[in-house]
Coordinates of C-alpha atoms in Angstrom, one line a residue:
M27 CA 4.1 26.3 5.5
E28 CA 3.5 23.2 7.6
K29 CA 3.1 20.0 5.5
V30 CA 0.5 17.6 6.8
V31 CA 1.2 13.9 6.0
L32 CA -1.2 11.1 6.8
V33 CA 0.2 7.5 6.8
T34 CA -2.0 4.5 7.1
G35 CA -0.5 1.4 8.7
A36 CA 2.0 3.7 10.4
N37 CA 2.5 1.8 13.7
S38 CA 5.2 -0.6 12.5
G39 CA 7.2 -1.9 9.6
I40 CA 7.5 0.3 6.5
G41 CA 5.0 2.8 7.6
L42 CA 6.8 3.6 10.9
A43 CA 10.2 3.6 9.1
L44 CA 8.8 6.2 6.7
C45 CA 7.6 8.4 9.5
E46 CA 11.0 8.2 11.2
R47 CA 12.7 9.2 7.9
L48 CA 10.3 12.1 7.2
L49 CA 10.9 13.6 10.7
S50 CA 14.7 13.2 10.3
Q51 CA 14.7 15.3 7.1
D52 CA 11.9 17.7 7.8
S53 CA 11.3 18.6 11.4
G54 CA 8.4 20.9 10.5
V55 CA 6.2 18.1 9.0
R56 CA 3.0 17.3 10.8
L57 CA 2.4 13.6 10.9
C58 CA -0.9 11.8 11.3
L59 CA -0.5 8.1 12.2
A60 CA -3.7 6.3 11.0
C61 CA -3.8 2.9 12.6
R62 CA -6.4 0.3 13.7
N63 CA -4.6 -0.7 16.9
S64 CA -4.6 2.2 19.3
G65 CA -2.0 0.7 21.7
R66 CA 0.5 0.1 19.0
A67 CA -0.2 3.5 17.5
E68 CA 0.5 5.2 20.8
A69 CA 3.7 3.2 21.2
A70 CA 4.8 4.3 17.7
R71 CA 4.1 7.9 18.5
S72 CA 6.1 7.7 21.8
A73 CA 9.0 6.2 19.9
L74 CA 8.9 9.0 17.3
L75 CA 8.7 11.7 19.9
T76 CA 11.6 10.2 21.9
S77 CA 13.9 10.6 18.8
H78 CA 12.2 13.8 17.7
P79 CA 11.0 15.6 20.9
G80 CA 9.7 18.7 19.1
A81 CA 7.7 16.8 16.4
R82 CA 4.0 17.1 15.8
V83 CA 2.6 13.6 15.7
D84 CA -1.1 13.0 15.8
L85 CA -3.0 9.7 16.0
L86 CA -6.1 8.6 14.0
D87 CA -8.2 5.6 14.7
L88 CA -8.6 4.0 11.3
D89 CA -9.3 0.5 10.1
V90 CA -9.3 0.5 6.3
G91 CA -10.9 -2.9 6.4
S92 CA -14.1 -1.3 7.8
V93 CA -16.2 1.1 5.7
R94 CA -17.7 2.7 8.8
S95 CA -14.3 3.2 10.3
V96 CA -13.0 4.9 7.1
L97 CA -16.0 7.2 7.0
R98 CA -15.7 8.1 10.7
A99 CA -11.9 8.7 10.4
A100 CA -12.4 10.9 7.3
Q101 CA -14.8 13.1 9.1
E102 CA -12.2 13.5 11.9
V103 CA -9.4 14.4 9.4
K104 CA -11.6 17.0 7.8
A105 CA -12.3 18.6 11.2
R106 CA -8.6 18.6 12.1
Y107 CA -6.8 19.8 9.0
P108 CA -7.5 22.4 6.3
R109 CA -5.6 20.4 3.7
L110 CA -3.5 17.2 3.2
D111 CA -0.2 17.5 1.4
H112 CA 0.7 13.8 1.4
L113 CA -1.4 10.7 1.8
Y114 CA 0.5 7.5 2.1
L115 CA -1.8 4.5 1.5
N116 CA 0.4 1.9 3.2
A117 CA -1.8 -0.4 5.3
G118 CA -2.2 -3.9 3.9
I119 CA -2.8 -7.5 4.9
M120 CA -2.0 -10.9 3.6
P121 CA -4.1 -13.3 5.7
N122 CA -3.2 -16.9 6.2
P123 CA -0.5 -17.1 3.5
H124 CA 0.3 -20.5 2.1
V125 CA 3.5 -21.3 0.3
D126 CA 3.9 -24.1 -2.2
I127 CA 6.9 -25.6 -0.5
K128 CA 7.7 -28.0 -3.3
A129 CA 7.7 -25.1 -5.8
F130 CA 9.7 -22.9 -3.4
F131 CA 12.6 -25.3 -3.0
K132 CA 12.5 -26.2 -6.7
G133 CA 12.8 -22.5 -7.5
L134 CA 15.4 -21.9 -4.8
F135 CA 18.0 -24.1 -6.6
S136 CA 17.1 -23.0 -10.1
S137 CA 17.9 -20.2 -12.5
K138 CA 14.6 -18.6 -11.5
A139 CA 15.6 -18.1 -7.8
I140 CA 16.0 -14.3 -8.1
Q141 CA 12.7 -13.9 -9.9
M142 CA 11.0 -16.1 -7.3
F143 CA 12.3 -13.9 -4.4
S144 CA 11.5 -10.7 -6.3
T145 CA 7.8 -11.5 -7.1
A146 CA 6.8 -14.8 -5.3
E147 CA 4.9 -15.5 -8.5
G148 CA 3.2 -18.9 -8.4
L149 CA 4.2 -19.5 -4.8
L150 CA 1.7 -17.6 -2.6
T151 CA -2.0 -18.2 -1.9
Q152 CA -4.2 -16.8 0.8
Q153 CA -7.5 -17.6 2.5
D154 CA -9.7 -14.6 2.4
R155 CA -13.0 -14.0 4.3
P156 CA -15.9 -11.5 4.2
T157 CA -16.0 -8.5 6.4
A158 CA -19.0 -7.1 8.4
D159 CA -19.7 -4.9 5.4
G160 CA -20.1 -8.0 3.2
L161 CA -16.9 -7.3 1.2
Q162 CA -13.8 -9.5 0.9
E163 CA -11.3 -8.6 3.6
V164 CA -8.2 -8.3 1.5
F165 CA -9.9 -6.3 -1.2
T166 CA -11.4 -3.9 1.4
T167 CA -8.2 -3.4 3.4
N168 CA -5.7 -3.2 0.5
L169 CA -7.8 -1.3 -2.0
F170 CA -11.4 -0.3 -1.4
G171 CA -11.0 1.2 2.1
H172 CA -8.2 3.4 0.7
F173 CA -10.2 4.3 -2.4
L174 CA -13.1 5.4 -0.1
L175 CA -10.6 7.4 2.1
V176 CA -9.4 9.3 -1.0
R177 CA -12.9 9.9 -2.1
E178 CA -13.8 11.3 1.3
L179 CA -10.8 13.5 1.5
E180 CA -10.9 14.9 -2.0
A181 CA -11.7 18.4 -0.6
L182 CA -8.5 18.4 1.4
L183 CA -6.4 16.9 -1.4
C184 CA -7.8 18.9 -4.3
G185 CA -8.1 22.3 -2.7
A186 CA -6.2 25.5 -3.4
G187 CA -2.4 25.5 -2.9
P188 CA 0.5 23.3 -4.0
P189 CA -0.3 19.9 -5.6
S190 CA -1.1 17.1 -3.2
Q191 CA 0.4 13.6 -3.4
V192 CA -1.3 10.2 -2.9
V193 CA 1.1 7.3 -2.7
W194 CA 0.1 3.6 -2.8
T195 CA 2.3 0.9 -1.4
S196 CA 2.0 -1.8 -4.0
S197 CA 4.2 -4.9 -4.6
S198 CA 6.2 -6.8 -7.2
N199 CA 3.5 -9.5 -6.6
A200 CA 1.0 -7.2 -8.3
L201 CA 0.3 -9.5 -11.2
R202 CA -2.2 -9.0 -14.1
S203 CA -2.8 -12.7 -14.1
A204 CA -4.3 -12.6 -10.6
F205 CA -6.7 -9.7 -11.4
S206 CA -10.2 -9.9 -13.1
L207 CA -12.8 -7.2 -13.5
E208 CA -15.4 -9.9 -13.4
D209 CA -14.3 -11.0 -9.9
L210 CA -13.2 -7.6 -8.6
Q211 CA -12.9 -8.8 -5.0
H212 CA -11.2 -12.0 -6.0
A213 CA -13.8 -14.0 -4.1
A214 CA -13.4 -17.0 -6.4
G215 CA -9.6 -16.9 -6.5
T216 CA -6.7 -17.8 -4.2
E217 CA -4.4 -14.8 -4.8
P218 CA -6.4 -11.9 -3.3
Y219 CA -3.2 -10.0 -2.2
S220 CA -1.7 -10.1 -5.7
S221 CA -5.1 -9.1 -7.2
S222 CA -5.6 -6.2 -4.8
K223 CA -2.1 -4.8 -5.4
Y224 CA -2.5 -5.0 -9.2
A225 CA -5.8 -3.1 -8.7
S226 CA -4.1 -0.4 -6.8
D227 CA -1.7 0.1 -9.7
L228 CA -4.7 0.5 -12.0
L229 CA -6.5 2.8 -9.6
S230 CA -3.5 5.1 -9.3
L231 CA -3.5 5.7 -13.0
A232 CA -7.3 6.4 -12.9
L233 CA -6.9 8.9 -10.1
N234 CA -4.3 10.8 -12.1
R235 CA -6.6 10.9 -15.1
H236 CA -9.5 12.2 -13.1
H237 CA -7.8 14.5 -10.6
N238 CA -4.6 15.9 -11.9
A239 CA -6.4 19.0 -13.1
Q240 CA -7.6 19.6 -9.5
G241 CA -4.0 19.3 -8.1
L242 CA -4.1 15.7 -6.9
F243 CA -1.3 13.4 -8.2
S244 CA -1.1 9.7 -7.4
S245 CA 2.0 7.4 -7.5
V246 CA 2.8 3.8 -6.8
I247 CA 5.8 2.3 -5.0
C248 CA 7.2 -1.2 -4.4
P249 CA 9.2 -1.6 -1.2
G250 CA 11.0 -4.7 -2.4
L251 CA 11.3 -7.8 -0.2
V252 CA 11.2 -6.4 3.3
M253 CA 11.2 -8.5 6.5
T254 CA 8.1 -7.3 8.4
N255 CA 5.3 -9.0 10.4
L256 CA 3.5 -9.6 7.1
T257 CA 6.6 -11.3 5.5
Y258 CA 7.4 -13.4 8.6
G259 CA 3.9 -14.9 8.4
I260 CA 4.7 -16.5 5.0
L261 CA 7.2 -19.1 6.3
P262 CA 8.0 -20.7 9.7
S263 CA 10.6 -18.7 11.6
F264 CA 13.2 -21.4 11.4
L265 CA 13.1 -21.3 7.6
W266 CA 13.6 -17.5 7.6
T267 CA 16.7 -18.1 9.8
L268 CA 18.1 -20.5 7.3
L269 CA 17.2 -18.4 4.3
M270 CA 18.6 -15.0 5.5
P271 CA 22.2 -15.8 4.5
I272 CA 21.0 -16.9 1.1
M273 CA 19.0 -13.7 0.7
W274 CA 21.9 -11.5 1.6
F275 CA 23.9 -13.4 -1.0
I276 CA 21.2 -13.0 -3.7
R277 CA 21.1 -9.2 -3.1
I278 CA 24.5 -9.1 -4.8
F279 CA 22.7 -10.0 -8.1
T280 CA 19.4 -8.2 -7.5
N281 CA 18.8 -5.0 -5.6
T282 CA 15.1 -5.7 -4.9
L283 CA 15.8 -7.5 -1.6
T284 CA 15.7 -4.4 0.6
L285 CA 15.2 -6.6 3.7
T286 CA 14.8 -3.9 6.3
P287 CA 11.8 -1.5 6.8
Y288 CA 14.1 1.5 6.6
N289 CA 15.4 0.4 3.2
G290 CA 11.9 -0.6 2.0
A291 CA 10.7 3.0 2.8
E292 CA 13.3 4.4 0.4
A293 CA 10.9 5.0 -2.5
L294 CA 8.2 6.5 -0.2
N295 CA 10.8 8.9 1.2
W296 CA 12.1 9.8 -2.2
L297 CA 8.7 10.6 -3.5
F298 CA 8.2 13.0 -0.6
L299 CA 11.1 15.1 -2.0
Q300 CA 9.8 15.2 -5.6
E301 CA 7.4 17.6 -7.3
P302 CA 4.2 15.4 -7.7
E303 CA 3.4 16.8 -11.1
S304 CA 6.8 15.7 -12.5
L305 CA 6.3 12.0 -11.8
D306 CA 5.4 9.3 -14.3
A307 CA 1.9 8.1 -13.7
R308 CA 2.6 4.8 -15.4
A309 CA 5.8 4.1 -13.4
K310 CA 6.1 2.1 -10.2
Y311 CA 8.9 3.5 -8.1
H312 CA 10.9 0.6 -6.6
S313 CA 13.0 0.8 -3.4
M314 CA 16.3 -0.7 -4.2
T315 CA 19.3 -1.7 -2.0
S316 CA 22.7 -2.7 -3.5
G317 CA 24.8 -5.5 -2.3
L318 CA 26.9 -2.8 -0.5
G319 CA 23.9 -1.4 1.2
K320 CA 23.3 1.7 -0.9
N321 CA 19.6 2.7 -1.1
Y322 CA 18.1 4.3 -4.2
T323 CA 14.8 4.5 -6.1
Q324 CA 14.2 3.0 -9.6
P325 CA 11.1 3.7 -11.7
R326 CA 9.8 0.8 -13.8
Q327 CA 6.8 0.8 -16.2
M328 CA 3.7 -1.0 -14.9
D329 CA 1.8 -3.6 -16.8
I330 CA -1.4 -1.6 -16.9
D331 CA -3.7 0.0 -19.5
E332 CA -6.1 2.9 -19.5
E333 CA -9.1 0.9 -20.5
T334 CA -8.9 -1.6 -17.6
S335 CA -8.0 1.3 -15.3
E336 CA -11.1 3.2 -16.2
A337 CA -13.3 0.2 -16.0
L338 CA -12.0 -0.6 -12.5
Y339 CA -12.6 3.0 -11.4
G340 CA -16.2 2.9 -12.7
K341 CA -16.8 -0.4 -10.8
L342 CA -15.4 1.0 -7.6
L343 CA -17.7 4.1 -7.9
E344 CA -20.7 1.8 -8.4
L345 CA -19.7 -0.3 -5.4
E346 CA -19.3 2.8 -3.3
K347 CA -22.9 3.8 -4.1
V348 CA -24.1 0.3 -3.0
I349 CA -22.2 0.4 0.2
R350 CA -23.3 3.9 1.1
R351 CA -26.9 2.9 0.5
R352 CA -26.5 -0.1 2.7
I353 CA -25.2 2.1 5.5
R354 CA -28.1 4.5 5.2
E355 CA -30.8 1.9 4.9
G356 CA -29.3 -1.1 6.6
P357 CA -28.2 -4.5 5.0
D358 CA -30.1 -5.5 1.9
P359 CA -29.5 -9.1 1.0
T360 CA -30.6 -8.4 -2.6
C361 CA -27.7 -6.1 -3.2
D362 CA -25.1 -7.8 -5.4
L363 CA -21.5 -7.0 -4.4

């Protein structure tokens, strides 16, 4: 039976690398590249068809940072496919990242250098902004848009047949210290990326609790430190040039520096080959690359709890109601987001 796989953020980086790897090992898979930039999406599709001429590769116009785009795209998906086997929630943003340069160089020449490169804890801040829907952009793109997409596609994911798999691209920068249920969108903070990724870890656990019985299973991965457009925006290009030899050296001591999109997609690709119901709902599956270049996947327990996970799920359901009402009735300035 043909497997239908939808990947958000599939036009470049880890998403595109995943699509290439999936087609290389299963020529019968049907891919749907869900992207917000149609030109880049078409270029990615052309590249995939060049290397895999017989592949079935569809395009879907989707901006997970826009509620209306998510709702439109979901309707199109439901009209195209009778079911979804795999849904990779990979799209994400880290707008206007700022690095504490003093802390960076202090950590670079300390015993905490490996941890710093692995998690970026205490180094990164971002400048967030509201979307046209009145939500914070990072929260919407990295979390809420994907949550709404899953909600809209439940009929395709929870239908009859083999279990379906939802996979979130999280991060080692998903830190409990950056997340607050009282400031769900991180509007008052400076680490919206870290907050949104920790929230995705929590949400994955909640999805399993609510939907395993219907055949939907959710997992979380960390791609490691990968050099993509998102990563390159953190530091000036000349600094990355200077740091790359150091990073290759550090990989001898920690295998979390995957560096290339192909390596970073290792855990995503590995999960495709597993039985979804056999996976650990509390584990984050990390892409790892040894100093000799060997790729493998390593599960690590996440710093999450069921109470916070359930509270987040409830808050997202309430927010969904507010947003849907706004779309039906038009903006209401009295609605508290």
